[in-house]
C-alpha positions as YAML, in Angstrom:
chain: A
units: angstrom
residues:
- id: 1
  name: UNK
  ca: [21.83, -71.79, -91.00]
- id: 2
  name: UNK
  ca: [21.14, -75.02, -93.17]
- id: 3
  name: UNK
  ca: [18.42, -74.35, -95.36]
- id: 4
  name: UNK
  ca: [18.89, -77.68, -97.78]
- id: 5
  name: UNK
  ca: [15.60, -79.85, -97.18]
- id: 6
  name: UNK
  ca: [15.97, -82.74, -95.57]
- id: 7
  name: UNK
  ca: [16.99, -85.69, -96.90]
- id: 8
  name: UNK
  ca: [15.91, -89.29, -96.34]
- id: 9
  name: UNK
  ca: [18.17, -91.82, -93.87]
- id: 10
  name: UNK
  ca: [19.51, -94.25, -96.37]
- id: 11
  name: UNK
  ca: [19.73, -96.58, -92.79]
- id: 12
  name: UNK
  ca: [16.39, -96.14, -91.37]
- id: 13
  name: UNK
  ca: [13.42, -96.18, -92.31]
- id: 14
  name: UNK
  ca: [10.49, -94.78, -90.38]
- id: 15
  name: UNK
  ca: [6.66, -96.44, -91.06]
- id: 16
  name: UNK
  ca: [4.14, -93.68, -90.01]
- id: 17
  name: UNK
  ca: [1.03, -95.63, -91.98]
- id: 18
  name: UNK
  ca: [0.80, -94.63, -95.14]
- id: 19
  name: UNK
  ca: [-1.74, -96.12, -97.12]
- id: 20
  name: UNK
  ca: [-1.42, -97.15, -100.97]
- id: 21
  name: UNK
  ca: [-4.40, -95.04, -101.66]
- id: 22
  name: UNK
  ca: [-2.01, -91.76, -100.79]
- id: 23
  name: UNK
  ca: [0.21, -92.96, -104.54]
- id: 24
  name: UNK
  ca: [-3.39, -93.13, -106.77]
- id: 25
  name: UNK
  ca: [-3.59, -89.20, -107.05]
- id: 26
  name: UNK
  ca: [-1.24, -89.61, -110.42]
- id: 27
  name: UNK
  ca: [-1.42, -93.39, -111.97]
- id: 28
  name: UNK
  ca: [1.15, -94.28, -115.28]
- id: 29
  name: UNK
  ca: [-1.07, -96.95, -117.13]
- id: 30
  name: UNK
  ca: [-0.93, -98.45, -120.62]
- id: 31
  name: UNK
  ca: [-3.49, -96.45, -123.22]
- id: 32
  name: UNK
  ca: [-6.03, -98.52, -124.09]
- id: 33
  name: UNK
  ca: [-5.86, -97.45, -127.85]
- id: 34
  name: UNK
  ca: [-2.17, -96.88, -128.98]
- id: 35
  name: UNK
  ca: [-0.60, -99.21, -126.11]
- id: 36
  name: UNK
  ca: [1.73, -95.72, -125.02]
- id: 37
  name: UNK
  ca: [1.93, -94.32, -121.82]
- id: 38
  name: UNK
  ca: [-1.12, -92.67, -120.54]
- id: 39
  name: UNK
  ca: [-2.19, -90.85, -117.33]
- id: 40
  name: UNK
  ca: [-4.96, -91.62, -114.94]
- id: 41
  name: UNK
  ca: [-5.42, -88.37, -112.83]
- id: 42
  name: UNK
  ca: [-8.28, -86.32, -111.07]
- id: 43
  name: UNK
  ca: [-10.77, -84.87, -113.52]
- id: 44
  name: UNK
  ca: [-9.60, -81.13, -114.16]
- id: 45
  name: UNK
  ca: [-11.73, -78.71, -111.82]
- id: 46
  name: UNK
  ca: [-12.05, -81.52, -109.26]
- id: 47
  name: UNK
  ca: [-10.40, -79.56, -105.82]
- id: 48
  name: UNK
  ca: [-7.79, -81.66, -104.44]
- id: 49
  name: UNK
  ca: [-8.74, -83.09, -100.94]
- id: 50
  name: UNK
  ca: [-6.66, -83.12, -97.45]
- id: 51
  name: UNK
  ca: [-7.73, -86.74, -97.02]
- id: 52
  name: UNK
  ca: [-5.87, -89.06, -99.53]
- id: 53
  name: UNK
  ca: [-8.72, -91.32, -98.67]
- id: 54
  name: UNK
  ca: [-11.06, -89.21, -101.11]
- id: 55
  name: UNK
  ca: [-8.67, -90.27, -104.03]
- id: 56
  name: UNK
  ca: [-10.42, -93.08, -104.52]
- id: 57
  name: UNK
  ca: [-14.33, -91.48, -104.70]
- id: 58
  name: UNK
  ca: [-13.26, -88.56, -106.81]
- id: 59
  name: UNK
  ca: [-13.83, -88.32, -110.82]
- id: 60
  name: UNK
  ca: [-10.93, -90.02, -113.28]
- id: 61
  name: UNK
  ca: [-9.53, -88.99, -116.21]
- id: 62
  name: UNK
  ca: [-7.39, -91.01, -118.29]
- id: 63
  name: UNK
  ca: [-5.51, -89.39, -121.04]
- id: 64
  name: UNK
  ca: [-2.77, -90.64, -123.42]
- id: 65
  name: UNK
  ca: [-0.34, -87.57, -125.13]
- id: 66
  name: UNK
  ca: [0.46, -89.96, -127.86]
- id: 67
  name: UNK
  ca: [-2.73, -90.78, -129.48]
- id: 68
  name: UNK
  ca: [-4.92, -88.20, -127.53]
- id: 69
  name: UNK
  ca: [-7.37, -91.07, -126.47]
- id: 70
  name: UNK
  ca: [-9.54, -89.61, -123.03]
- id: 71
  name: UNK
  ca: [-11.74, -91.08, -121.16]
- id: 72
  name: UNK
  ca: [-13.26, -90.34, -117.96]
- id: 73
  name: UNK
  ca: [-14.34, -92.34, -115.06]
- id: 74
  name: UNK
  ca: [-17.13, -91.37, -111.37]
- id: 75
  name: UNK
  ca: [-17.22, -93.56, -108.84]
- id: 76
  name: UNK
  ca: [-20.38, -95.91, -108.69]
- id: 77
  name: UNK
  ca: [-23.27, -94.64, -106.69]
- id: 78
  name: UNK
  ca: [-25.26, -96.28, -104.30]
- id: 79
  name: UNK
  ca: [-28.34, -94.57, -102.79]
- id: 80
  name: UNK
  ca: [-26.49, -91.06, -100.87]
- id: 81
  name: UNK
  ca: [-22.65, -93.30, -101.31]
- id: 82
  name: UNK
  ca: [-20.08, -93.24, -103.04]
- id: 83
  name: UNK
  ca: [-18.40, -97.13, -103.90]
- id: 84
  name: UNK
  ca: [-14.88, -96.03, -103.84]
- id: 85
  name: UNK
  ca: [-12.08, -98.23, -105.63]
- id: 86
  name: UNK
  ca: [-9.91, -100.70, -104.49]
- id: 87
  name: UNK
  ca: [-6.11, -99.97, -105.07]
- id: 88
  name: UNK
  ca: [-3.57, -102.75, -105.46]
- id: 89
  name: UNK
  ca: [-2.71, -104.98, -108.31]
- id: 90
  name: UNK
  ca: [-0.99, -104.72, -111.83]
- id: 91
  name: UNK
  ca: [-4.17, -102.69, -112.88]
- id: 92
  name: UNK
  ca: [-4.92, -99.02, -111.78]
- id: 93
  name: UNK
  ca: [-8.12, -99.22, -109.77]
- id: 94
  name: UNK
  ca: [-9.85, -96.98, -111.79]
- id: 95
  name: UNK
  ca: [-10.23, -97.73, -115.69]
- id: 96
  name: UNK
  ca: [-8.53, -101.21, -114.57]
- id: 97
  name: UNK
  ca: [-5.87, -100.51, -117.31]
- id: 98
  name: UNK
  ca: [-2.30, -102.44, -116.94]
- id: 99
  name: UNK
  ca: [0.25, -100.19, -115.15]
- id: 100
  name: UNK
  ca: [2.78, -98.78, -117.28]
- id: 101
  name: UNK
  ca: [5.41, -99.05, -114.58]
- id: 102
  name: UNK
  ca: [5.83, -103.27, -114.35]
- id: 103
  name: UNK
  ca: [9.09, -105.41, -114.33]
- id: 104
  name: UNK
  ca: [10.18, -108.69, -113.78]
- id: 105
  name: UNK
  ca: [12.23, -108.94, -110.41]
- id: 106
  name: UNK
  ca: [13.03, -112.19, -108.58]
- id: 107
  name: UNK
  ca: [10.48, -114.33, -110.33]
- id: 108
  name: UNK
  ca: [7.71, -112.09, -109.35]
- id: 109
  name: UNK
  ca: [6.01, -108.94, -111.11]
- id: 110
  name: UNK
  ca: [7.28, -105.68, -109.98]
- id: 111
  name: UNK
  ca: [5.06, -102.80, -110.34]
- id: 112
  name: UNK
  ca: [4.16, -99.20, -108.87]
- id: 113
  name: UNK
  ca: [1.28, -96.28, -109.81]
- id: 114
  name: UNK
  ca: [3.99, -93.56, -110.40]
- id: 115
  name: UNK
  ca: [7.65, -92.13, -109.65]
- id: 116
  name: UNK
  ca: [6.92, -91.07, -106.24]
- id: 117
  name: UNK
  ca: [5.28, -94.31, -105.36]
- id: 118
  name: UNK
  ca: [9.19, -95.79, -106.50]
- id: 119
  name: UNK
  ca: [10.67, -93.63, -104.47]
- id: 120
  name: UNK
  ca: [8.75, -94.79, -101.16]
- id: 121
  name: UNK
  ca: [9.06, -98.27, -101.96]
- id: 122
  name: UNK
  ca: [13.06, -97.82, -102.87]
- id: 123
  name: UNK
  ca: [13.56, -95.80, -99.24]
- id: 124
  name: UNK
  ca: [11.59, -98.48, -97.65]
- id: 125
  name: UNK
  ca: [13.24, -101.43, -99.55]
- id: 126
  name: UNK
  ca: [16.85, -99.78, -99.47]
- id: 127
  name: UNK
  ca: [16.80, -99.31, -95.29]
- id: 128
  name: UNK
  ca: [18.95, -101.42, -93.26]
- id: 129
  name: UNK
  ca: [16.47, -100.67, -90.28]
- id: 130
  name: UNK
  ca: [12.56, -100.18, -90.55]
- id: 131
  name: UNK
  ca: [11.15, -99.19, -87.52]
- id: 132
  name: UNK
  ca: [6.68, -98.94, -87.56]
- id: 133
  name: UNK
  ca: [5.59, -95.53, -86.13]
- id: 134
  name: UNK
  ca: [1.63, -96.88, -87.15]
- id: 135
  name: UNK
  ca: [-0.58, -99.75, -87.03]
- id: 136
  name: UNK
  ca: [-0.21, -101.93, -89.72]
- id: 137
  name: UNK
  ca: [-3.48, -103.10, -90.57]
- id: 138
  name: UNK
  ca: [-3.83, -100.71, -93.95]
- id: 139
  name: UNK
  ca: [-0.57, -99.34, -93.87]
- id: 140
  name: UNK
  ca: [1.47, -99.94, -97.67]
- id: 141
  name: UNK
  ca: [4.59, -100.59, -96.26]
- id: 142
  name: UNK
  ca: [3.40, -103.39, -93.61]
- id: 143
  name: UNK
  ca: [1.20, -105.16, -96.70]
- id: 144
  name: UNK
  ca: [4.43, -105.64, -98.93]
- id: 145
  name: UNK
  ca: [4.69, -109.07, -100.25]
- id: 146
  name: UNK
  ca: [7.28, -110.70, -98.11]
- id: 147
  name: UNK
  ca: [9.73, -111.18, -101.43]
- id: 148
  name: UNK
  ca: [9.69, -107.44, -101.24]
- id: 149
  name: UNK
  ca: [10.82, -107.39, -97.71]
- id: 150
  name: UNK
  ca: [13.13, -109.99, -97.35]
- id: 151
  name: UNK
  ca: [17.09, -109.16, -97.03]
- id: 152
  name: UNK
  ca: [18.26, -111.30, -100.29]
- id: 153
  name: UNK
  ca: [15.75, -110.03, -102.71]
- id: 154
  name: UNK
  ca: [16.92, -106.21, -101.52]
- id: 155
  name: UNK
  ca: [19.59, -105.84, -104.46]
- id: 156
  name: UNK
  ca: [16.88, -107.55, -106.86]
- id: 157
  name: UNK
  ca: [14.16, -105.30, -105.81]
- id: 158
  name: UNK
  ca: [16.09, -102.18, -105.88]
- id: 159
  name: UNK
  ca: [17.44, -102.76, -109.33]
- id: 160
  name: UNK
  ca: [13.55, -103.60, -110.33]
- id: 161
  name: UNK
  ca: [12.91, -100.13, -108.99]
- id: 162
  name: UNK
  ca: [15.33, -98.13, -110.92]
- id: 163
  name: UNK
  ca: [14.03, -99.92, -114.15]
- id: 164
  name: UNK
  ca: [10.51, -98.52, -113.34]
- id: 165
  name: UNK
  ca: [12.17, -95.42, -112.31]
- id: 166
  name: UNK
  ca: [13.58, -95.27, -116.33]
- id: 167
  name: UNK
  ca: [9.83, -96.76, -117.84]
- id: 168
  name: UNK
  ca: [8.49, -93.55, -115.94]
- id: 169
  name: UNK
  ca: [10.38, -91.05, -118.67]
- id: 170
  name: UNK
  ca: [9.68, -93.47, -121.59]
- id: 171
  name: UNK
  ca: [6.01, -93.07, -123.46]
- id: 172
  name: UNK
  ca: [6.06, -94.83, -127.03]
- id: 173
  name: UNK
  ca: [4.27, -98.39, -127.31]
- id: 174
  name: UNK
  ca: [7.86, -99.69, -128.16]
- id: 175
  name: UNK
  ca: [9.29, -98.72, -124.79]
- id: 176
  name: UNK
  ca: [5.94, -100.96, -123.30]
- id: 177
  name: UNK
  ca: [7.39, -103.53, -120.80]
- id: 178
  name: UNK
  ca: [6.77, -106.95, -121.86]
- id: 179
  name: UNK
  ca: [4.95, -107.21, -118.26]
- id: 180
  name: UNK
  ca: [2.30, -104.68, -119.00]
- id: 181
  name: UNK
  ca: [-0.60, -106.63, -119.84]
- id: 182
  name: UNK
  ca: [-3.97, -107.69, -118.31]
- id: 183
  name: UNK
  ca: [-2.71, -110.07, -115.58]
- id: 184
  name: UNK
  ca: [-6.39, -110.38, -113.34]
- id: 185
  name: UNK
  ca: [-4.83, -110.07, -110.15]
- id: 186
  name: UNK
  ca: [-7.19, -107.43, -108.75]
- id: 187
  name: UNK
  ca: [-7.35, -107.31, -105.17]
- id: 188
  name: UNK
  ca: [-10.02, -109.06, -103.14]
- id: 189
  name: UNK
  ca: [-13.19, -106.67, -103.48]
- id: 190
  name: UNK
  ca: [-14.30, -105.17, -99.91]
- id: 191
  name: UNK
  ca: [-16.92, -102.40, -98.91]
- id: 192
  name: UNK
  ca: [-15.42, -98.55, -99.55]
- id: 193
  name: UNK
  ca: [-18.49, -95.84, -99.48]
- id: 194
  name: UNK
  ca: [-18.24, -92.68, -98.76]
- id: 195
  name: UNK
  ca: [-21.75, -90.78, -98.20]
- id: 196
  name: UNK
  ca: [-21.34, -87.37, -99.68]
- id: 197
  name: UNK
  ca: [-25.58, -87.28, -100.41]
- id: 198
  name: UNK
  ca: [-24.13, -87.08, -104.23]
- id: 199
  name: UNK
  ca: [-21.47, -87.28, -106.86]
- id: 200
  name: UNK
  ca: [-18.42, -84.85, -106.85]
...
């Protein structure tokens, strides 16, 4: 009996839905002190929800092991709701601090919250055949820029991926792409509460 897990179709790629918000659990961002690599992450003792959805109401904590800065982050309240963030852009959603994972690719700005965040855009990029399993109206994959998508940037964008893949394991200011800086390309702002009748 096979027990090896089971690996991803290099060919095909399958679209059940999932939403950016899933990749904000862990966020790589640049430390707004020493200019290293920091982590924006759920505030220790904060339970982990089954909904990825409650990512983005739940308490932040940003934290750089270079220089030690923290800083910590609760969602705006409103009355009994929560205003939740908005993901998407070269900033993380939270402290809105540039992403530490950022590259040039194809005259655009490549960038992604975390390793496992380049690992679903690499299966998704790399497949010769996408087939949608969801709706697409909030699904990540379906909102790609269509430079992302297209056939002759695949080689480009792939290559762009494995360079965030190697910023991931780098830290120092020096390693710092040239890319990582404020850029103000937040996404449009739209209406996210969640009514909890108080703060996490």
């Amino acid at each position: 009996m096979n027990t090896e897990p089971a690996q991803p179709d290099p060919v095909r790629h399958r679209d059940d839905g999932i939403w950016l918000a899933r990749f904000t659990g862990r966020i790589l961002v640049v430390c707004p002190k020493c200019g290293g690599r920091a982590l924006v992450a759920l505030r220790p003792g904060v339970e982990t929800s089954k909904y990825f959805s409650d990512l983005l109401f739940q308490p932040r904590r940003l934290v750089c092991p270079g220089c030690g800065a923290v800083a910590d982050r609760t969602a705006e309240q409103r009355g009994n709701a929560l205003i939740g963030a908005v993901p998407g852009g070269t900033e993380d959603p939270f402290f809105r601090r540039p992403l530490w994972l950022q590259t040039r690719c194809a005259g655009r700005i490549l960038w992604a919250y975390d390793v496992e965040h380049v690992d679903a855009l690499a299966a998704f990029v790399g497949a010769r055949l996408r087939e949608r399993r969801a709706s697409p109206t909030m699904g990540m994959f379906a909102r790609l820029p269509a430079w992302m998508k297209a056939a002759e940037h695949r080689d480009d964008v792939l290559a762009g991926l494995v360079a965030l893949r190697n910023l991931a394991a780098l830290s120092a200011p020096a390693d710092r792409s040239d890319t990582a800086h404020e850029r103000g390309d937040r996404p449009r702002h739209h209406a996210s509460s969640l009514f909890r009748g108080g703060p996490y």
